[in-house]
Amino acid sequence: MNYKYLSLVALSSATLLTTGCATKPDEVPAQITQMEKPVEAPRNIAPSPPPPVAQYTPPMPQQMEMAPPIEMGPIPGSIEDFSVNAGDRVFFGYNEATLSAQAMTVLRAQSQWLQSYPATIVVIGGHADERGTREYNLALGARRAEAVKDFLVSQGIDPNRVTTVSYGKERPIDGRSTEEAHSLNRNGHTAIISGTNS
Amino acid sequence: MIRTFLFACILALSVAINSSASAQISIDITKSEIEPTRIAIPEFLRQGAGASPYNKDIADVISADLERSGLFEPLNRSAFVETQTSLDFEPVWQSWRVIDAEVLVSGRVVEQDANTITVEYRLWDVFGNRQLDAARLRTPKENWRRIAHKISDRIYNALTGEKGYFDSRIVYISEDGPKTERRKRLAIMDQDGANQIYLVGGSDLVLTPRFHPNKQRIAFLSYETGRPEVFLMDIATGNRERLGRFDGMTTSPQFSPDGKNLLMTRMVRGNSDVFSYNAASGKLKALTKSPGIDTSPSYSPDGRKIVFNSSRGGKPQIYVMNADGSGVKRISFGSGRYTAPSWSPRGDKIAFTKSEGGKFHIGVMDVDGSNERLLTGSYLDEGPTWSPNGRVLLFTRETRGGQPYVWSVDLTGRNLRKVETGGSASDPAWGPTLK
């Protein structure tokens, strides 16, 4: 018997006790079976087959083949689709604003995606880690955002679809003061602000 | 004879009796090691029922001001031998000498009417048997703390020969929430941490407030429009306005000493340069045009020079140029990275942030870059701002994985202290002494 099972039993019992529902012991296992299923399908891999029809009620008939079930991954053309399938963030070296080969790979995927959805408008946020003075890091963030924009434009994206903003060290994605956090916080983030179909 | 003399003095409003030059006691605040001056500050006398509790509170605030400066050691009142009953007679010198008091502050609070108090004060040189200073100040009761700070300024001035800085305010950024969703609010307080007020609510990210040299105005950075731009605010009314509408982002505001111009950094297509903005004409003029990062400009007190940091040579270093952008000269040559310079109001020093070997330091150097001295060091010390008299620096200190707070240190590197801000705080800027 695993830990998950135990805690779920405890949770179910507690729920039943507190809500004061009639206790039917044979209902408990049924709930466990349902809850032990993964809530989300893994991202970044080929979509899994749709679940049995019995559990799935199709939404609007018109969009039947366009709107796959949630378990299949992000809706194409959505913000989630962009971040999952193109990648919305590239990372920089300490005090650097030049793009690595890895960053360029991500940005090529971004530009392909953006070309597939030509109505989308993006803003590039430039970010720095905390090991710098505030105003210097604002300037550094501006350079990083511009480096991302320049690359997207070089890939054929209309510069009018791309604006930049620097956040310096004000919006870290990892709040720790470790090397790992610092390297995550030195980034350029491409955010879609309009033109998506979701 | 003496009594007549004293009487005449106390009638005059805010009259300094004697210059510190001839005083027997004087404090040299330039020395790196200082034995704090032993100062006795009894509760002030009171006249009128409404003079209480100001008579005690004012003495307490003066005592705290002077203690915080690191130059004074206020003596425990329970050790006092003499209880003065009048301000119009000399103290009994011997009774203050026996407790080794070097100077004595005595005062009286008179309730003028229901809303007003008059405060008289005298500063005595216990070993020189003489009065060093005296003043009489009148104020609405709710303003009593400023009277205390003004007296602290007079005492500091009489004993050190330098201007005091206690009757002044500090703008800063109050911080709360996790680092990844930090809320930052523009706040102001008295120099001693009293009367903290939030000036802007916290819905938009705000950074780097800076005082106008003589008006109750500040410039600061806000993301109100979604990108960083410089705003101006009138402290009294709370009215704020965006400083022009420029292509790109604007950061790093800093007023000129006459208040007519504002330096700032403008970032266009990723490149940061220093600009000056003329308030009368609304014109923006580029002062630097390098492909590197040029930012954090600060005027010399005569308004003729500007210090800033630039990465034009690789790592960020400190440069000085004329106010029109000509004559750029690099002044920092040490190892490490130099940023956020700030010109002393005395004109003779430049404070800066230096990062080297995984640590950040607050340091000072002469305006030609010589005599570099590091005053502090920690995981993250940054952004020095000068006291109005150029003797004390405030800065932001953040420990690894910890919260930022405002700290202070003397120009000599002594007297490192955390400043009371009521919570996490950063980006302090020390305003001018009040009129």
XYZ file of C-alpha atoms in Angstrom:
633
model
C 0.000 0.000 0.000
C 1.568 3.270 -0.992
C 1.598 6.618 0.754
C -0.653 8.250 -1.801
C -3.339 5.696 -1.254
C -3.180 6.197 2.508
C -3.444 9.921 2.320
C -6.314 9.720 -0.085
C -8.193 7.428 2.228
C -7.570 9.860 5.060
C -8.679 12.755 2.915
C -11.860 11.009 1.812
C -12.731 10.006 5.355
C -12.100 13.499 6.606
C -14.285 14.950 3.881
C -17.057 12.554 4.691
C -16.804 13.275 8.391
C -16.829 16.986 8.074
C -19.569 17.173 5.496
C -21.647 14.734 7.489
C -22.631 12.681 4.456
C -23.944 9.188 4.892
C -20.938 6.938 5.136
C -20.948 4.174 2.562
C -17.613 2.406 2.906
C -17.757 0.876 -0.554
C -17.761 4.354 -2.141
C -14.281 5.143 -0.943
C -12.281 2.864 -3.258
C -14.208 4.140 -6.233
C -13.047 7.712 -5.497
C -9.462 6.628 -5.107
C -9.400 4.973 -8.478
C -10.573 8.129 -10.098
C -8.208 10.446 -8.253
C -5.094 8.405 -8.801
C -5.194 9.099 -12.512
C -2.776 11.771 -13.616
C -4.511 15.112 -13.746
C -2.477 16.452 -16.656
C -0.919 14.705 -19.595
C 2.847 15.186 -19.907
C 3.715 18.247 -21.939
C 6.298 18.462 -24.669
C 5.641 14.977 -26.022
C 3.327 13.539 -28.617
C -0.302 13.924 -27.572
C -1.756 10.912 -25.830
C -4.792 9.178 -27.279
C -8.104 10.629 -26.247
C -9.754 9.067 -23.225
C -12.688 6.694 -23.624
C -15.741 8.306 -25.134
C -17.741 7.587 -22.046
C -15.741 10.144 -20.050
C -15.651 12.746 -22.769
C -18.504 14.907 -23.906
C -17.505 16.824 -27.018
C -17.932 20.587 -26.833
C -19.361 22.590 -29.718
C -19.791 20.419 -32.817
C -18.299 23.116 -35.073
C -14.921 22.936 -33.405
C -14.854 19.201 -32.961
C -11.623 18.509 -34.757
C -10.045 21.839 -33.770
C -10.520 21.583 -30.022
C -8.961 18.449 -28.653
C -9.662 17.296 -25.126
C -7.682 19.101 -22.378
C -5.555 16.022 -21.770
C -4.069 16.369 -25.246
C -2.069 19.505 -24.453
C -2.300 23.180 -25.215
C -4.650 24.496 -27.847
C -2.670 25.395 -30.952
C -2.189 29.149 -31.227
C -2.722 29.694 -27.497
C -0.308 31.353 -25.105
C 0.225 27.960 -23.506
C 0.974 26.453 -26.886
C 3.608 29.126 -27.445
C 5.337 28.585 -24.114
C 5.148 24.780 -24.308
C 5.911 24.159 -27.951
C 8.074 27.158 -28.898
C 9.507 28.157 -25.507
C 8.922 31.642 -24.105
C 12.200 32.247 -22.288
C 15.884 32.412 -23.210
C 18.729 32.663 -20.744
C 21.872 34.802 -20.568
C 25.309 34.617 -18.981
C 26.364 36.892 -16.112
C 26.466 40.526 -17.251
C 25.872 39.265 -20.818
C 23.287 40.346 -23.369
C 24.467 38.135 -26.223
C 22.417 35.138 -27.307
C 23.769 31.627 -26.834
C 23.291 28.932 -29.499
C 20.651 27.394 -27.255
C 18.829 30.719 -26.974
C 18.876 31.087 -30.763
C 17.291 27.648 -31.160
C 14.439 28.712 -28.882
C 14.065 32.020 -30.709
C 13.897 30.274 -34.097
C 11.041 28.189 -32.742
C 9.441 31.389 -31.424
C 9.675 33.108 -34.783
C 8.233 30.099 -36.598
C 5.355 30.063 -34.193
C 4.848 33.804 -34.535
C 4.811 33.451 -38.310
C 2.099 30.783 -38.000
C -0.011 33.170 -35.938
C 0.554 36.525 -37.614
C -2.076 38.355 -35.542
C -0.133 37.918 -32.310
C 1.637 40.833 -30.649
C 4.440 40.226 -28.156
C 6.323 42.151 -25.517
C 9.819 41.034 -24.578
C 10.683 41.423 -20.897
C 14.412 41.718 -20.130
C 15.462 40.408 -16.719
C 18.633 40.385 -14.632
C 19.708 38.505 -11.531
C 19.999 40.287 -8.189
C 23.774 40.654 -8.214
C 23.939 44.098 -9.716
C 22.848 47.582 -8.812
C 19.276 48.479 -9.630
C 19.768 51.032 -12.380
C 22.565 49.114 -14.054
C 20.386 46.012 -14.125
C 17.517 47.955 -15.674
C 19.902 48.907 -18.478
C 21.136 45.325 -18.753
C 17.542 44.044 -18.948
C 16.848 46.502 -21.772
C 19.817 45.129 -23.721
C 18.679 41.550 -23.247
C 15.137 42.333 -24.353
C 16.509 44.124 -27.404
C 18.782 41.176 -28.259
C 15.714 38.925 -28.322
C 13.741 41.390 -30.412
C 16.601 41.852 -32.888
C 16.850 38.120 -33.413
C 13.110 37.687 -33.973
C 13.153 40.552 -36.460
C 16.153 38.982 -38.236
C 13.998 35.862 -38.611
C 11.364 37.829 -40.442
C 9.054 38.976 -37.647
C 7.589 42.446 -38.220
C 9.274 44.770 -35.687
C 5.897 46.448 -35.136
C 4.663 43.241 -33.516
C 7.438 43.313 -30.895
C 7.966 45.797 -28.059
C 10.465 45.549 -25.227
C 10.434 46.384 -21.537
C 13.151 46.010 -18.941
C 12.393 44.746 -15.453
C 16.009 44.744 -14.290
C 16.168 42.554 -11.191
C 12.606 43.352 -10.111
C 10.754 40.259 -11.340
C 12.813 37.132 -10.668
C 11.228 33.804 -11.564
C 13.245 32.100 -8.821
C 13.320 33.957 -5.503
C 16.329 32.140 -4.078
C 19.847 33.571 -3.821
C 21.618 30.632 -5.431
C 23.677 30.269 -8.607
C 20.880 28.194 -10.099
C 18.310 30.884 -9.324
C 20.592 33.595 -10.697
C 21.025 31.784 -14.010
C 17.248 31.347 -14.318
C 16.658 35.006 -13.494
C 18.936 36.267 -16.293
C 16.482 35.923 -19.105
C 14.451 37.372 -21.904
C 10.780 36.485 -21.693
C 8.509 36.659 -24.711
C 4.940 37.342 -23.637
C 2.023 37.293 -26.059
C -0.206 40.216 -25.205
C -2.834 39.962 -27.943
C -3.901 38.185 -31.102
C -4.280 34.678 -29.764
C -7.380 32.593 -30.405
C -7.820 31.690 -26.738
C 25.929 91.057 34.324
C 25.779 87.452 33.152
C 22.060 87.316 33.805
C 21.376 90.397 31.721
C 23.480 88.945 28.961
C 21.599 85.661 29.016
C 18.280 87.403 29.108
C 19.126 89.375 26.002
C 20.159 86.250 24.226
C 17.066 84.300 25.006
C 14.898 87.115 23.750
C 16.494 86.904 20.367
C 14.927 84.251 18.210
C 17.303 81.429 17.442
C 20.509 83.192 18.280
C 23.765 81.358 18.415
C 25.834 82.860 21.186
C 29.210 81.611 20.277
C 30.964 79.989 17.390
C 32.431 76.593 18.001
C 35.814 77.852 16.846
C 36.455 79.442 20.203
C 34.768 76.732 22.222
C 37.005 74.601 24.364
C 35.112 71.499 23.407
C 35.003 70.514 19.769
C 34.625 67.218 17.980
C 36.754 66.330 14.974
C 34.427 64.090 12.994
C 37.008 63.346 10.321
C 38.986 61.021 12.572
C 38.378 57.327 12.094
C 38.393 56.609 15.828
C 36.273 58.798 18.041
C 35.543 58.733 21.731
C 31.886 59.806 21.861
C 31.302 63.060 23.713
C 29.527 62.541 27.034
C 26.422 64.664 26.893
C 23.796 65.224 29.605
C 20.274 65.893 28.347
C 17.820 66.190 31.261
C 14.099 66.380 30.617
C 13.242 69.935 29.667
C 11.515 72.191 32.187
C 7.870 72.880 31.545
C 5.611 75.828 31.959
C 1.874 75.353 31.504
C -0.041 72.080 31.797
C 0.055 71.531 28.029
C 3.862 71.647 27.986
C 3.837 68.005 29.021
C 4.737 65.483 27.628
C 6.688 67.571 25.112
C 9.275 68.544 27.738
C 10.327 64.900 28.066
C 9.682 63.794 24.478
C 11.786 66.562 22.949
C 14.725 65.761 25.223
C 14.359 62.071 24.295
C 14.348 62.745 20.539
C 17.433 64.977 20.820
C 19.151 62.291 22.844
C 18.310 59.609 20.241
C 19.435 61.821 17.336
C 22.799 62.516 18.900
C 23.349 58.927 20.001
C 22.634 57.642 16.476
C 25.282 59.935 15.037
C 27.890 57.902 16.882
C 29.572 61.098 18.061
C 27.739 61.410 21.374
C 27.063 59.306 24.424
C 23.915 60.589 26.163
C 24.260 59.954 29.890
C 21.753 58.080 31.993
C 19.454 60.599 33.662
C 19.326 58.627 36.889
C 22.955 59.569 37.509
C 22.287 63.315 37.371
C 23.052 65.230 40.560
C 21.579 68.629 39.806
C 17.929 69.192 38.934
C 17.781 72.558 37.241
C 14.754 74.635 38.110
C 15.415 77.619 35.874
C 16.865 78.113 32.452
C 18.010 81.640 33.237
C 20.906 80.746 35.535
C 24.142 78.963 34.896
C 24.088 75.303 35.926
C 26.072 74.204 38.953
C 29.115 73.166 36.920
C 30.584 70.901 39.558
C 27.468 68.737 39.753
C 27.813 67.941 36.039
C 31.579 67.501 36.206
C 31.274 64.812 38.864
C 29.343 62.615 36.472
C 31.895 63.331 33.711
C 29.418 65.138 31.498
C 31.355 67.182 28.948
C 28.365 69.110 27.683
C 24.916 69.788 29.084
C 21.719 70.517 27.187
C 18.966 72.214 29.108
C 15.648 73.466 27.882
C 12.182 74.627 28.716
C 8.853 74.042 27.007
C 6.307 76.823 27.432
C 2.721 76.260 26.410
C 1.941 79.371 24.410
C -1.695 78.574 23.758
C -3.771 75.453 23.237
C -2.039 74.697 19.931
C 1.407 76.207 20.274
C 4.538 75.603 22.283
C 7.689 77.640 22.586
C 10.890 75.743 23.255
C 13.974 77.398 24.696
C 17.261 75.588 24.796
C 20.816 76.171 26.002
C 24.002 74.248 25.356
C 26.640 74.398 28.088
C 30.328 73.539 28.002
C 30.692 71.908 31.409
C 34.491 72.088 31.605
C 34.721 75.511 29.986
C 32.051 76.981 32.295
C 30.314 78.669 29.428
C 27.275 78.696 27.218
C 27.921 77.521 23.645
C 24.547 78.073 22.042
C 20.995 79.096 22.824
C 17.812 79.325 20.833
C 14.088 79.830 21.165
C 11.743 78.128 18.714
C 7.976 78.237 18.434
C 5.811 75.674 16.703
C 2.359 74.098 16.522
C 2.313 71.225 18.998
C 2.011 68.495 16.373
C 5.278 69.712 14.915
C 7.245 69.082 18.100
C 9.594 66.474 16.633
C 10.980 69.005 14.184
C 11.820 71.339 17.069
C 13.778 68.500 18.639
C 15.611 67.814 15.355
C 16.392 71.507 14.906
C 17.937 71.608 18.385
C 19.908 68.429 17.565
C 21.187 70.175 14.432
C 22.304 73.188 16.478
C 24.097 71.017 19.027
C 25.829 69.025 16.272
C 26.836 72.244 14.539
C 28.075 73.942 17.706
C 30.247 70.988 18.672
C 31.535 69.718 15.328
C 31.530 72.870 13.207
C 29.566 70.915 10.573
C 25.961 71.398 9.587
C 23.514 69.058 11.243
C 21.270 66.720 9.249
C 18.608 65.695 11.758
C 15.770 67.914 10.511
C 15.505 66.086 7.206
C 13.501 63.346 5.548
C 14.238 60.170 3.648
C 12.291 58.770 0.708
C 12.604 55.063 0.099
C 10.855 52.022 -1.292
C 8.926 49.916 1.177
C 8.881 46.232 0.184
C 6.675 43.293 1.047
C 5.611 39.943 -0.383
C 7.734 37.141 -1.850
C 10.606 38.098 -4.154
C 8.846 36.741 -7.210
C 5.780 38.903 -6.536
C 7.269 41.751 -4.590
C 5.094 44.752 -3.827
C 6.982 48.026 -3.749
C 5.568 51.251 -2.377
C 6.999 54.730 -2.387
C 7.381 55.913 1.206
C 8.769 58.853 3.130
C 9.799 59.255 6.757
C 11.702 61.545 9.054
C 15.418 60.909 9.219
C 14.926 59.057 12.524
C 12.233 56.709 11.172
C 9.253 58.603 12.599
C 6.185 59.703 10.602
C 6.324 57.011 7.935
C 3.873 57.683 5.101
C 3.207 55.815 1.858
C 3.152 58.184 -1.099
C 2.120 55.788 -3.846
C -0.073 52.773 -3.288
C 1.701 49.712 -4.640
C -0.392 48.731 -7.643
C 2.496 49.662 -9.932
C 6.153 48.866 -9.476
C 8.034 51.977 -8.263
C 11.792 52.391 -7.827
C 14.629 54.824 -7.102
C 13.002 57.959 -5.636
C 15.218 61.093 -5.518
C 14.682 64.410 -3.746
C 14.488 67.816 -5.334
C 17.324 69.952 -3.878
C 15.065 72.515 -2.210
C 11.402 71.831 -2.907
C 9.293 69.096 -1.389
C 9.287 67.243 -4.687
C 10.639 63.898 -5.728
C 11.439 62.167 -8.981
C 11.038 58.410 -9.186
C 10.627 55.506 -11.544
C 7.206 53.949 -12.084
C 5.825 51.184 -14.289
C 2.441 52.924 -14.292
C 2.355 52.850 -18.110
C 3.683 49.305 -18.283
C 7.294 50.290 -18.859
C 9.790 52.160 -16.693
C 9.365 55.924 -16.896
C 10.392 58.847 -14.725
C 7.627 60.585 -12.770
C 7.600 63.687 -10.600
C 5.579 64.030 -7.426
C 4.690 66.874 -5.120
C 4.988 65.405 -1.635
C 2.452 67.743 -0.017
C -0.349 67.263 -2.542
C 0.524 63.777 -3.779
C 0.055 64.997 -7.354
C 2.252 63.184 -9.809
C 3.027 63.632 -13.464
C 4.939 61.717 -16.074
C 8.101 63.508 -17.091
C 7.523 63.969 -20.791
C 6.666 61.312 -23.327
C 9.767 59.858 -24.842
C 10.517 57.002 -27.141
C 12.035 54.203 -25.084
C 12.292 53.833 -21.335
C 13.575 56.402 -18.842
C 15.237 55.575 -15.516
C 17.712 56.918 -12.938
C 16.392 60.466 -12.302
C 18.621 62.932 -10.458
C 17.975 66.664 -10.002
C 20.565 69.333 -10.678
C 21.597 71.339 -7.580
C 19.490 74.324 -8.748
C 16.530 72.061 -9.492
C 16.198 73.319 -13.059
C 17.458 70.212 -14.791
C 16.973 66.550 -14.269
C 19.469 63.919 -15.304
C 18.158 60.563 -16.378
C 18.983 57.483 -18.357
C 17.064 56.883 -21.549
C 17.058 53.454 -23.077
C 16.355 53.296 -26.790
C 16.734 50.091 -28.819
C 18.497 48.504 -25.875
C 21.140 51.187 -25.532
C 21.318 53.301 -22.374
C 22.633 56.855 -22.424
C 22.601 59.754 -19.992
C 20.301 62.661 -20.858
C 19.503 65.962 -19.231
C 15.942 67.219 -19.168
C 15.245 70.923 -18.819
C 12.090 71.494 -16.804
C 11.356 74.907 -18.365
C 11.740 73.936 -22.023
C 10.758 70.276 -21.736
C 13.788 69.502 -23.918
C 15.813 66.362 -23.609
C 19.506 66.490 -24.460
C 21.807 63.499 -24.912
C 24.978 63.822 -22.842
C 26.512 60.465 -23.682
C 26.393 58.516 -26.935
C 28.307 55.350 -26.267
C 27.200 51.847 -27.261
C 27.865 50.648 -23.701
C 25.571 50.961 -20.695
C 25.739 54.545 -19.406
C 23.577 55.130 -16.331
C 23.240 56.338 -12.718
C 24.245 59.975 -13.326
C 24.764 62.367 -10.396
C 25.633 66.089 -10.434
C 28.481 67.684 -8.513
C 27.098 70.201 -5.970
C 28.182 73.137 -8.161
C 26.265 71.624 -11.085
C 29.285 71.768 -13.382
C 30.216 68.097 -13.477
C 28.401 64.782 -13.702
C 29.561 61.428 -12.431
C 28.042 58.277 -13.962
C 28.867 54.667 -14.597
C 29.582 53.165 -17.979
C 30.421 49.755 -19.390
C 32.018 51.334 -22.498
C 35.382 49.889 -21.482
C 34.029 46.409 -20.661
C 33.176 46.094 -16.989
C 31.217 49.019 -15.532
C 33.467 51.796 -14.243
C 32.980 55.334 -12.956
C 33.400 58.302 -15.263
C 33.195 62.068 -14.795
C 32.195 64.544 -17.508
C 31.278 68.206 -17.801
C 27.581 69.033 -17.399
C 27.274 69.456 -21.198
C 28.643 65.964 -21.831
C 32.154 67.049 -22.876
C 35.444 66.006 -21.313
C 34.564 62.430 -20.335
C 37.197 60.927 -18.082
C 37.315 57.544 -16.401
C 38.199 57.819 -12.706
C 37.895 54.258 -11.323
C 40.682 51.857 -12.190
C 40.537 49.215 -9.486
C 39.544 45.631 -10.096
C 35.873 44.793 -9.735
C 32.763 46.477 -11.059
C 31.855 50.035 -10.108
C 28.259 51.285 -10.314
C 25.728 53.733 -8.808
C 28.043 56.688 -8.061
C 26.781 59.620 -5.990
C 28.563 62.953 -5.654
C 28.932 64.232 -2.085
C 27.075 67.474 -1.264
C 30.445 68.754 0.022
C 31.873 68.213 -3.438
C 35.038 66.412 -2.410
C 33.995 62.748 -2.542
C 32.150 60.304 -4.726
C 30.392 57.355 -3.122
C 29.848 54.234 -5.200
C 28.926 50.570 -5.183
C 31.681 48.111 -5.979
C 31.286 44.397 -6.545
C 34.294 42.184 -6.338
C 34.955 38.622 -5.267
C 31.279 37.826 -4.763
C 30.703 40.746 -2.393
C 29.227 44.192 -2.779
C 30.716 47.212 -1.071
C 29.861 50.839 -0.469
C 32.986 52.921 -0.970
C 34.185 56.478 -1.374
C 36.892 58.037 -3.500
C 38.126 61.529 -4.262
C 36.620 63.122 -7.365
C 39.751 62.260 -9.382
C 39.418 58.599 -8.357
C 42.228 58.627 -5.819
C 42.025 57.545 -2.179
C 39.482 54.795 -2.762
C 38.177 53.372 0.500
C 35.595 50.626 1.004
C 33.315 51.344 3.965
C 31.067 48.273 3.995
C 30.765 44.803 2.507
C 28.041 42.146 2.335
C 26.176 39.864 -0.070
C 24.504 42.923 -1.575
C 25.212 46.507 -0.501
C 24.158 49.074 -3.079
C 23.031 52.572 -3.958
C 24.688 55.053 -1.552
C 22.942 58.368 -0.828
C 24.495 61.208 1.180
C 23.228 62.997 4.266
C 22.724 66.727 3.541
C 26.058 67.524 5.228
C 27.997 64.815 3.380
C 29.036 62.983 6.544
C 26.742 59.940 6.542
C 25.709 57.507 3.810
C 22.526 55.485 3.541
C 22.401 52.407 1.337
C 20.433 49.193 0.734
C 21.780 45.993 2.267
C 20.453 42.541 1.478
C 21.866 39.380 2.973
C 21.922 36.154 0.955
C 18.386 34.811 0.864
C 17.259 37.601 3.192
C 15.297 40.810 2.974
C 16.618 44.237 2.004
C 16.890 46.977 4.625
C 18.260 50.486 4.732
C 21.563 50.876 6.568
C 23.732 53.855 7.414
C 27.473 54.305 7.770
C 29.676 57.318 8.431
C 32.023 58.621 5.777
C 34.826 57.343 7.984
C 33.443 53.779 7.851
C 32.392 53.912 11.510
C 28.936 53.659 13.018
C 27.341 51.063 10.730
C 23.650 50.803 11.677
C 20.362 49.491 10.413
C 17.860 52.277 9.850
C 14.352 51.847 11.244
C 11.924 51.624 8.319
C 9.217 49.469 9.880
C 9.815 46.607 7.410
C 11.820 45.676 4.335
C 13.037 48.733 2.458
C 15.386 49.745 -0.333
C 16.520 52.651 -2.521
C 16.839 55.333 0.167
C 17.389 58.935 -0.884
C 18.201 61.525 1.736
C 16.445 64.845 1.275
C 17.704 68.330 2.093
C 17.432 69.737 5.611
C 14.062 71.413 6.068
C 13.667 75.165 6.358
